[in-house]
Short mmCIF file of C-alpha atoms in Angstrom, two decimals:
data_model
loop_
_atom_site.label_atom_id
_atom_site.label_comp_id
_atom_site.label_asym_id
_atom_site.label_seq_id
_atom_site.Cartn_x
_atom_site.Cartn_y
_atom_site.Cartn_z
CA VAL K 1 -1.69 -1.35 20.12
CA ASP K 2 -2.68 2.33 19.58
CA PHE K 3 -2.79 3.51 15.86
CA ARG K 4 -1.85 7.20 15.26
CA VAL K 5 -2.15 9.26 12.13
CA ALA K 6 0.44 12.01 11.37
CA ASP K 7 -1.51 14.19 8.52
CA ARG K 8 -4.29 13.12 6.72
CA LEU K 9 -4.85 12.26 3.14
CA GLN K 10 -5.21 15.27 0.92
CA SER K 11 -6.34 15.10 -2.45
CA PRO K 12 -9.29 16.45 -4.53
CA ALA K 13 -12.67 15.01 -4.45
CA GLY K 14 -13.30 12.93 -7.91
CA THR K 15 -9.80 12.01 -8.00
CA MET K 16 -8.44 8.34 -7.82
CA ARG K 17 -6.03 7.83 -5.17
CA VAL K 18 -3.28 4.88 -5.17
CA ILE K 19 -1.75 4.44 -1.64
CA VAL K 20 1.56 3.11 -1.78
CA ALA K 21 2.99 1.49 1.99
CA ASN K 22 5.58 0.14 3.21
CA HIS K 23 4.54 -3.52 4.33
CA SER K 24 6.44 -4.51 7.69
CA SER K 25 3.76 -6.41 9.61
CA PRO K 26 0.01 -8.03 9.25
CA LEU K 27 -0.73 -4.98 11.41
CA ASP K 28 -0.28 -2.64 8.63
CA ILE K 29 -3.85 -3.52 7.20
CA ALA K 30 -5.43 -2.32 10.17
CA ALA K 31 -3.20 0.42 10.77
CA LEU K 32 -4.26 1.91 7.24
CA LEU K 33 -8.12 0.96 7.87
CA ALA K 34 -7.86 3.32 10.97
CA ALA K 35 -6.30 5.95 9.45
CA GLU K 36 -8.29 5.74 6.01
CA PRO K 37 -11.61 3.78 6.34
CA GLY K 38 -13.16 2.97 3.40
CA LEU K 39 -10.20 2.22 1.23
CA THR K 40 -9.94 -0.56 -0.98
CA PHE K 41 -6.87 -3.06 -1.00
CA VAL K 42 -5.32 -5.03 -3.59
CA ALA K 43 -3.81 -8.29 -2.91
CA ALA K 44 -2.54 -11.48 -4.15
CA ALA K 45 -5.03 -13.82 -5.65
CA ASP K 46 -3.32 -16.91 -3.76
CA LEU K 47 -4.46 -15.24 -0.24
CA PHE K 48 -7.74 -15.97 -1.34
CA ARG K 49 -7.25 -19.60 -0.64
CA VAL K 50 -7.17 -19.04 2.91
CA PRO K 51 -10.43 -19.35 4.18
CA LEU K 52 -11.07 -16.79 7.07
CA LEU K 53 -8.95 -14.15 5.33
CA ALA K 54 -10.74 -14.59 1.97
CA ALA K 55 -13.85 -13.72 3.94
CA ALA K 56 -12.62 -11.03 5.26
CA MET K 57 -10.99 -9.62 2.04
CA ARG K 58 -14.35 -10.10 0.40
CA ALA K 59 -15.77 -8.01 3.00
CA LEU K 60 -13.27 -5.45 2.56
CA ARG K 61 -13.74 -5.35 -1.34
CA THR K 62 -10.12 -6.08 -1.61
CA VAL K 63 -9.07 -6.31 -5.49
CA ALA K 64 -7.42 -9.83 -6.24
CA VAL K 65 -4.48 -9.61 -8.58
CA ASP K 66 -2.45 -12.72 -10.22
CA ARG K 67 1.24 -12.20 -9.15
CA ARG K 68 2.03 -15.32 -11.09
CA SER K 69 1.12 -13.68 -14.58
CA ARG K 70 3.84 -13.89 -16.92
CA THR K 71 1.60 -12.16 -19.61
CA GLY K 72 3.47 -8.77 -18.93
CA VAL K 73 0.19 -6.76 -18.20
CA HIS K 74 0.42 -4.82 -14.98
CA LEU K 75 -2.13 -4.30 -12.30
CA SER K 76 -5.60 -3.61 -13.53
CA LEU K 77 -8.98 -3.21 -11.79
CA PRO K 78 -11.82 -5.19 -12.67
CA PRO K 79 -13.57 -4.12 -15.76
CA GLY K 80 -16.76 -1.52 -15.09
CA ARG K 81 -15.23 -0.56 -11.57
CA PRO K 82 -15.87 2.98 -10.84
CA THR K 83 -12.56 4.97 -10.02
CA SER K 84 -13.60 8.46 -9.19
CA ASP K 85 -12.98 8.93 -5.31
CA LEU K 86 -11.86 5.27 -5.40
CA VAL K 87 -8.84 5.26 -2.54
CA LEU K 88 -6.59 1.90 -3.40
CA ALA K 89 -4.45 0.64 -0.84
CA VAL K 90 -1.15 -1.35 -2.28
CA PHE K 91 1.89 -2.80 -0.88
CA PRO K 92 4.36 -2.78 -3.79
CA GLU K 93 6.64 -4.62 -1.58
CA GLY K 94 4.72 -7.66 -2.78
CA GLY K 95 4.74 -9.03 0.63
CA ILE K 96 5.92 -8.58 4.14
CA ALA K 97 9.70 -7.38 4.32
CA PRO K 98 12.00 -9.43 6.71
CA PRO K 99 12.76 -7.89 10.12
CA GLY K 100 14.91 -4.53 9.80
CA GLN K 101 14.57 -4.75 5.65
CA ARG K 102 12.42 -3.16 2.68
CA LEU K 103 11.64 -5.09 -0.07
CA PRO K 104 11.89 -3.75 -3.82
CA PHE K 105 9.08 -1.87 -4.93
CA ARG K 106 7.09 -3.56 -7.97
CA ARG K 107 6.18 -1.30 -10.80
CA SER K 108 2.56 -2.15 -11.39
CA PRO K 109 0.92 0.05 -8.76
CA PHE K 110 2.54 3.00 -10.59
CA ALA K 111 1.44 1.89 -14.05
CA LEU K 112 -2.21 2.01 -12.53
CA ALA K 113 -2.31 5.14 -11.30
CA ILE K 114 -0.71 6.47 -14.77
CA ASP K 115 -3.25 4.57 -16.61
CA HIS K 116 -6.20 6.34 -14.47
CA GLY K 117 -4.38 9.57 -13.93
CA ALA K 118 -4.50 8.80 -10.04
CA VAL K 119 -2.83 10.80 -7.38
CA VAL K 120 -0.08 8.53 -5.80
CA VAL K 121 0.21 8.77 -1.98
CA PRO K 122 3.25 7.60 -0.25
CA VAL K 123 2.58 6.57 3.07
CA ALA K 124 5.01 5.43 5.80
CA ILE K 125 3.89 3.21 8.35
CA HIS K 126 5.89 3.20 11.41
CA ASP K 127 6.68 0.66 14.17
CA SER K 128 3.93 -2.26 13.17
CA ASP K 129 6.72 -4.79 13.24
CA ARG K 130 7.54 -3.92 16.91
CA ALA K 131 3.56 -4.49 17.69
CA LEU K 132 3.39 -7.59 15.44
CA PRO K 133 6.61 -8.96 14.50
CA PRO K 134 6.39 -10.97 11.01
CA GLY K 135 6.32 -14.39 11.50
CA SER K 136 4.89 -14.27 15.19
CA ARG K 137 1.44 -15.34 14.79
CA LEU K 138 -0.75 -13.52 16.59
CA GLY K 139 1.67 -12.28 19.49
CA VAL K 140 0.81 -8.85 19.50
CA ARG K 141 2.89 -6.39 21.59
CA PRO K 142 1.89 -2.89 23.02
CA ALA K 143 3.03 -0.15 20.81
CA THR K 144 1.97 2.75 18.55
CA VAL K 145 1.98 2.32 15.35
CA THR K 146 1.97 5.41 13.16
CA VAL K 147 0.42 6.00 9.79
CA GLU K 148 2.31 9.02 8.06
CA PHE K 149 0.85 10.42 4.94
CA LEU K 150 3.47 12.13 2.74
CA GLU K 151 3.46 14.17 -0.36
CA PRO K 152 1.10 13.17 -3.00
CA ILE K 153 2.63 12.67 -6.34
CA THR K 154 0.62 13.65 -9.62
CA THR K 155 0.78 11.39 -12.75
CA ALA K 156 -1.31 13.71 -14.69
CA GLY K 157 0.57 14.57 -17.87
CA ARG K 158 2.87 11.41 -17.31
CA THR K 159 3.10 8.13 -19.51
CA LEU K 160 3.68 4.51 -18.78
CA ALA K 161 7.50 5.10 -18.89
CA ASP K 162 7.35 7.29 -16.30
CA ARG K 163 6.19 4.47 -13.70
CA HIS K 164 9.86 3.51 -13.00
CA ALA K 165 10.66 7.34 -11.59
CA VAL K 166 7.40 7.79 -9.87
CA CYS K 167 8.18 4.54 -8.23
CA GLU K 168 11.62 5.51 -7.30
CA LEU K 169 10.42 8.80 -5.90
CA ALA K 170 7.59 7.05 -3.81
CA GLU K 171 10.13 4.77 -2.58
CA ARG K 172 12.64 7.31 -1.76
CA ARG K 173 10.10 9.39 0.16
CA ILE K 174 9.07 6.29 2.30
CA GLY K 175 12.41 5.19 3.07
CA GLU K 176 13.25 8.83 4.34
CA ALA K 177 10.18 8.96 6.30
CA LEU K 178 10.88 5.59 7.72
CA ARG K 179 14.49 6.85 8.93
CA ARG K 180 12.93 9.90 11.02
CA PRO K 181 11.38 9.39 14.36
CA ALA K 182 7.81 8.90 14.14
#
């Protein structure tokens, strides 16, 4: 698999960035790491029960999120976690989409970005599902996976009520980018 980066993550130093990307394959994690080493992922807490995966996620300083929480509390960072220059990667679909489909975006990553005054960076990951289709175990096929950083969305001056609009804008930008050839 060849990873290619179209554009680079551009945002001011000292600013928290929340990368939101489509999720079509387990290879999306490797693609993002190849494009932006040192980022921090957000993952479902129940994935930490899978021994080998849990070890890898801990090594990457992955932030666990309880997706089953019904408290109404949206995504949050552990207390005391510094956010200056933090690059947080979230797959807002909440899981890997079935082949040829997209899952609707969840709003919590956008609420988190607004809470912290972070910049939202939409990212379109092209063709990862061709290299490693969902459910194919480790049947990796030769392919070029392209990570395309899209125009950032500022959250300065936005309130929690704006999370829907920010989410819809990011989802639209990613959808449009995925319809174009990489």
